[in-house]
Coordinates of C-alpha atoms (C1' of nucleotides) in Angstrom, one line a residue:
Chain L
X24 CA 0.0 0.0 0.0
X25 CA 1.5 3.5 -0.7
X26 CA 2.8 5.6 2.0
X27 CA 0.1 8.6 2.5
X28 CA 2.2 11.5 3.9
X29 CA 5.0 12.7 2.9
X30 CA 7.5 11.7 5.4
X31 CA 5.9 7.9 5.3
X32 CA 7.4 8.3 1.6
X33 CA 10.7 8.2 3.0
X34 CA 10.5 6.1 5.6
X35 CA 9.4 3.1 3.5
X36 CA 12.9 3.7 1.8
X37 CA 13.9 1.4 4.5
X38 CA 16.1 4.5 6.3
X39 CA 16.1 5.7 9.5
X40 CA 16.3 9.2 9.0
X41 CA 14.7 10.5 5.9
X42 CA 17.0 13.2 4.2
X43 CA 19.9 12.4 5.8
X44 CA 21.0 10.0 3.0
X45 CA 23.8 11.4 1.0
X46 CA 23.2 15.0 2.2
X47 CA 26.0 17.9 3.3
X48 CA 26.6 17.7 6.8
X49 CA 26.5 20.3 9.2
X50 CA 30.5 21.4 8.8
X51 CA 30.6 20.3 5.6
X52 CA 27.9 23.4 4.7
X53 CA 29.4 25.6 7.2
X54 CA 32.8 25.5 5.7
X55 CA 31.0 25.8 1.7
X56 CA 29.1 28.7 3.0
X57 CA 32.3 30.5 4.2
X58 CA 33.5 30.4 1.3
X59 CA 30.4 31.6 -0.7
X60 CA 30.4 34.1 1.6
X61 CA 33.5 35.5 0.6
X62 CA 32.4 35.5 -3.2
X63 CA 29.1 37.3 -2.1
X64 CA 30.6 40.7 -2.3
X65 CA 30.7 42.8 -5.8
X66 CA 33.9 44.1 -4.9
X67 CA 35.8 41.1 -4.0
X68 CA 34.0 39.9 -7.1
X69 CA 35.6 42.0 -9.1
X70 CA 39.0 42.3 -7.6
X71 CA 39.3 38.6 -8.2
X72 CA 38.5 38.5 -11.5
X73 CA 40.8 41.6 -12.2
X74 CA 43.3 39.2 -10.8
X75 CA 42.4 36.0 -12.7
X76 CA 42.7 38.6 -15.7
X77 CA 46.5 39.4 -15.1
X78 CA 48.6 35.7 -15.7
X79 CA 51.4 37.8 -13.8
X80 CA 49.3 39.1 -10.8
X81 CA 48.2 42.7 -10.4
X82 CA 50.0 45.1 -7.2
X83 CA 47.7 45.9 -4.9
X84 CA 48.3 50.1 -5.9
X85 CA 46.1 49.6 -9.3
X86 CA 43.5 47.6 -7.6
X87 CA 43.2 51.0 -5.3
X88 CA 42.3 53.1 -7.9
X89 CA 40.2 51.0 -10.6
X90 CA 37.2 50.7 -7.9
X91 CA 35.5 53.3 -6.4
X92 CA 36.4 52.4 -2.2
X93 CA 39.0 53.2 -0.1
X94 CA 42.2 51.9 0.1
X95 CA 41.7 50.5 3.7
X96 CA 38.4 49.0 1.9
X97 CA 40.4 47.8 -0.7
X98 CA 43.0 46.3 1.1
X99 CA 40.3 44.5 3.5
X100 CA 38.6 42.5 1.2
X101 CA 42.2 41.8 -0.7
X102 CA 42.8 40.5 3.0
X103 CA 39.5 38.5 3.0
X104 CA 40.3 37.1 -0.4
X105 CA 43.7 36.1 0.7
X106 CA 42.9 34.4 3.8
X107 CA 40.0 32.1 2.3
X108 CA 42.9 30.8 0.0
X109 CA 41.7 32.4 -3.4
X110 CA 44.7 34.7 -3.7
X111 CA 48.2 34.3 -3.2
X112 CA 49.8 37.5 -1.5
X113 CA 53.8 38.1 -2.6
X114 CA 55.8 40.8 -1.0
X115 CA 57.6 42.8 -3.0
X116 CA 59.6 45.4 -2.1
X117 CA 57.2 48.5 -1.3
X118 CA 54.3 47.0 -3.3
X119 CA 52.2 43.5 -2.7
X120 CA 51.4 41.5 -5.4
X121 CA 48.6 38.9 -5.9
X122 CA 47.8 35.8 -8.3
X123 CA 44.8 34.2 -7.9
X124 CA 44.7 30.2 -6.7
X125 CA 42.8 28.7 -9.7
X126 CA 43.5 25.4 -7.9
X127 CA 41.4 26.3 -4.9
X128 CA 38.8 28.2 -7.3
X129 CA 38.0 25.3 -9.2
X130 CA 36.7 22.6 -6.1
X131 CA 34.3 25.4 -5.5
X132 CA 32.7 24.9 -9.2
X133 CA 32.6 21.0 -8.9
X134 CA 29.8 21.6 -6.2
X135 CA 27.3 22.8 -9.0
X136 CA 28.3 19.6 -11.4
Chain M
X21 CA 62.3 50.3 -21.7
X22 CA 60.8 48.3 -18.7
X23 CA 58.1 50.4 -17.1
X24 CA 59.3 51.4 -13.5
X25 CA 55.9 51.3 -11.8
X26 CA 52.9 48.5 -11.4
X27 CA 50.6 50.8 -13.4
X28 CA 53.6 52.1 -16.3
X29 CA 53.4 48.3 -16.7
X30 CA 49.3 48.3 -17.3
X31 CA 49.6 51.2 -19.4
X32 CA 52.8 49.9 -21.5
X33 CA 49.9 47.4 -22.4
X34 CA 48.4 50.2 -24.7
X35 CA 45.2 50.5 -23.0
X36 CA 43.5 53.5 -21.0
X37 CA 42.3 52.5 -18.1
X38 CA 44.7 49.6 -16.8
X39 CA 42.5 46.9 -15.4
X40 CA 39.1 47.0 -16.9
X41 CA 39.6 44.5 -20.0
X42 CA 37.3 41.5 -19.8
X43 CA 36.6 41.9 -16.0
X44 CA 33.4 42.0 -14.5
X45 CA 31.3 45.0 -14.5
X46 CA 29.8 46.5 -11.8
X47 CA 26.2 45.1 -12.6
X48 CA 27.4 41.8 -13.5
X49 CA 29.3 41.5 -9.9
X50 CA 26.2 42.5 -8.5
X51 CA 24.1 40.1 -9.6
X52 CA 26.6 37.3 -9.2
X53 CA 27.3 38.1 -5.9
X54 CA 23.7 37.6 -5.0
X55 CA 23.2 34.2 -6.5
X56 CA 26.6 33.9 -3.9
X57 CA 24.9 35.6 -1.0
X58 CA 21.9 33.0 -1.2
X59 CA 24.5 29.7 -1.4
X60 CA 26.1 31.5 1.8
X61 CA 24.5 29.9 4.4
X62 CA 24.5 26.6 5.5
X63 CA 21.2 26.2 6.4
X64 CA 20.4 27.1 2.9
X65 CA 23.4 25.2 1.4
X66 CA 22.1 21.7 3.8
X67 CA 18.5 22.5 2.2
X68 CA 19.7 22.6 -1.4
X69 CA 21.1 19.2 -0.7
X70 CA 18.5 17.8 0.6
X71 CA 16.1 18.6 -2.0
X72 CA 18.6 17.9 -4.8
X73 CA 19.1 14.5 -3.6
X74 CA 15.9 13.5 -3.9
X75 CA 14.6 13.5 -7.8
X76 CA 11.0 13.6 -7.3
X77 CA 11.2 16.6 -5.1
X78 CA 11.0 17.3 -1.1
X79 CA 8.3 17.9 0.9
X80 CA 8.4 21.3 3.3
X81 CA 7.1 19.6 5.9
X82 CA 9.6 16.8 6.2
X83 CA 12.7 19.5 6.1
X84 CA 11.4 21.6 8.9
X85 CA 11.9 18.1 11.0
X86 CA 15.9 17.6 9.5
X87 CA 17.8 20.6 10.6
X88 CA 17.5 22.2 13.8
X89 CA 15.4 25.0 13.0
X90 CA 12.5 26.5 13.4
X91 CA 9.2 26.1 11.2
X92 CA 9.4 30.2 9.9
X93 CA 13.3 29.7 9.6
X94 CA 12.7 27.1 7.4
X95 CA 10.2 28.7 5.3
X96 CA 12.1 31.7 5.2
X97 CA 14.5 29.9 4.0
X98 CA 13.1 28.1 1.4
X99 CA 11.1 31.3 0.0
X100 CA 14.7 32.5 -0.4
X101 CA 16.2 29.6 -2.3
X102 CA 12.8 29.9 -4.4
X103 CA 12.9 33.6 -5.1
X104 CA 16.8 33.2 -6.5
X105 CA 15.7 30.7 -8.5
X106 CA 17.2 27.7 -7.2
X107 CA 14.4 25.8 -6.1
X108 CA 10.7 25.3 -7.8
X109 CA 7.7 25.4 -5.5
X110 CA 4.9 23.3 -6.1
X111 CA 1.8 22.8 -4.2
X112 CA 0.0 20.1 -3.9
X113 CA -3.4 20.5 -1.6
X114 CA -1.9 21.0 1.9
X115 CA 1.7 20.6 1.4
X116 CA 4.4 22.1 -0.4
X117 CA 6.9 20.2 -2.5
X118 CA 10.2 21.6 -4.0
X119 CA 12.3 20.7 -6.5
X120 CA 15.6 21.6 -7.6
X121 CA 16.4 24.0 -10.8
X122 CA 19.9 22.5 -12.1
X123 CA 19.6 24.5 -15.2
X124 CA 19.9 27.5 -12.9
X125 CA 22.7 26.1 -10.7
X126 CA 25.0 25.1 -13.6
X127 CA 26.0 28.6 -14.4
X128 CA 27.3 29.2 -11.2
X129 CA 29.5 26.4 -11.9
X130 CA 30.8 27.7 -15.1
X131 CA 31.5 31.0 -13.4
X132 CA 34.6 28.6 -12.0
X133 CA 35.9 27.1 -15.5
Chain G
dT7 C1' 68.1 60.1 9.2
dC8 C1' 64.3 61.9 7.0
dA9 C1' 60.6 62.3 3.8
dA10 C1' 57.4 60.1 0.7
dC11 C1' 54.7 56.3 -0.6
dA12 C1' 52.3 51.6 -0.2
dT13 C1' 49.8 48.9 2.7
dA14 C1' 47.7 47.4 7.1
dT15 C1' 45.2 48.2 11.4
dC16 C1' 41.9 50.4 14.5
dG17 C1' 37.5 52.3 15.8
dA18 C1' 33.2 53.6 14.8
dC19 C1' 28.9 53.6 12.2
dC20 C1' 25.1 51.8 9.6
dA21 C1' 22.7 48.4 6.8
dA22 C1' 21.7 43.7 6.1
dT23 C1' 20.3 39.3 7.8
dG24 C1' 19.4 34.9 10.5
dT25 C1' 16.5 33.7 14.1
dC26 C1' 12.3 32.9 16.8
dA27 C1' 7.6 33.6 19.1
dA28 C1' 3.3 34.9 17.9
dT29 C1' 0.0 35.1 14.6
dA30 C1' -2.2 34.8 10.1
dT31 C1' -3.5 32.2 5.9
dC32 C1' -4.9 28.4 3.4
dG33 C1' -6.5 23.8 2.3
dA34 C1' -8.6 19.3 3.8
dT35 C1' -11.8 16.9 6.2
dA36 C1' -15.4 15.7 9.4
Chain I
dT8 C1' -19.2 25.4 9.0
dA9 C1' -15.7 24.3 12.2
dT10 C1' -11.5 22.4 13.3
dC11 C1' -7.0 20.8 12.4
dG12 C1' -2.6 20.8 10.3
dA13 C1' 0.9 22.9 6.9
dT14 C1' 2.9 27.0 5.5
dA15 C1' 3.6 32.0 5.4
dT16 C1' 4.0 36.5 7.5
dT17 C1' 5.0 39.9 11.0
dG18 C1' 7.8 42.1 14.4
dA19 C1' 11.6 42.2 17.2
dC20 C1' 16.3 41.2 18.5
dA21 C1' 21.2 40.2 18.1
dT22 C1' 25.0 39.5 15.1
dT23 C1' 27.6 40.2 11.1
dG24 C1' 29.9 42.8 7.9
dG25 C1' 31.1 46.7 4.4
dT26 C1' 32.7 51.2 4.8
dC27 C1' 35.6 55.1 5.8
dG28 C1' 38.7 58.5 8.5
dA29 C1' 42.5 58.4 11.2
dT30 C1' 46.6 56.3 12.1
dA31 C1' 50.3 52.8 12.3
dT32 C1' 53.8 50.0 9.9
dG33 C1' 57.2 49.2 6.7
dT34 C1' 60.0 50.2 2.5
dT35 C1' 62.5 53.1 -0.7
dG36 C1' 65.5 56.7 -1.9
dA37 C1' 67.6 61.1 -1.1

DNA sequence: TCAACATATCGACCAATGTCAATATCGATA
DNA sequence: TATCGATATTGACATTGGTCGATATGTTGA
């Protein structure tokens, strides 16, 4: 006889807990949302694919000027950016320099596959 | 001769403005960053899996009982996930079923090619 | 050593948002 | 019609986060 609610559906799956099957677990979707967090900003949006658009990396001192914030805005997000992994931040001499991690882009795009 | 500053080196390129080639525009980041603000959170994220692992489609009132959440968080939730697109709402007499749109998640995923 | 410049940090403000209790709405069924 | 159950809405609260002015840090070159 067919199940006549909706949770009955599942149940006659033969599982114990419905939806728990092959579903993210709780870290697993805090750690994914942290990083969609960090792309769910236009400027850090941008600022990475101004990166991505340089093969040799871009100094931080043209990213200043192409968007309209501040530096300390500017140099906040290239800070947020840097610490989830997307960038690579390289030193040098009185100007900082940054490639973006296409290795660490493309797990994020393998989620949508 | 080699261009002495990060920007000489931009404008050595023969281009105006230094950065603004085939990066994303203002509107376009926007936009994007939306569909990114809606993936970042992982109650939504955990929803969006649970839904998209079952092909004929979840009912509401079997994910209110999963995650640890209230019944309006839920629906908020879900009305969310709905409004960006990302989930189809279908109602069938007292209950509320939703499905997943994976025509409208594959473009995120290209965003990452 | 000093001045100028690039970048980072601090502190504060404001807007956006996740959450829940309470309540409303809507459909099914007796 | 009346009641019950599923879902949506409202209102309020606390937290988070983007932003900037002011300032600190660090590097170069005179």
């Amino acid at each position: 006889m067919a199940p006549s609610t909706p949770s009955a559906i599942f149940e006659s799956l033969g599982c114990c807990s419905p939806l728990s099957g092959n579903a993210l677990s709780e870290t697993d979707a805090e750690s994914i949302a942290a990083m969609f967090a960090v792309l769910a900003d236009p400027v850090r949006l941008r600022l990475l694919s101004l990166v991505a658009n340089q093969a040799d990396g871009v100094c931080a001192c043209d990213l200043v000027t192409v968007l309209d914030r501040s530096q300390p805005t500017i140099s906040h997000h290239l800070k947020v950016l840097a610490n989830a992994g997307l960038l690579d931040r390289d030193k040098r001499g009185r100007w900082v320099w940054y490639t973006v991690r296409k290795d660490r882009l493309a797990p994020l795009g393998d989620l949508f596959a």
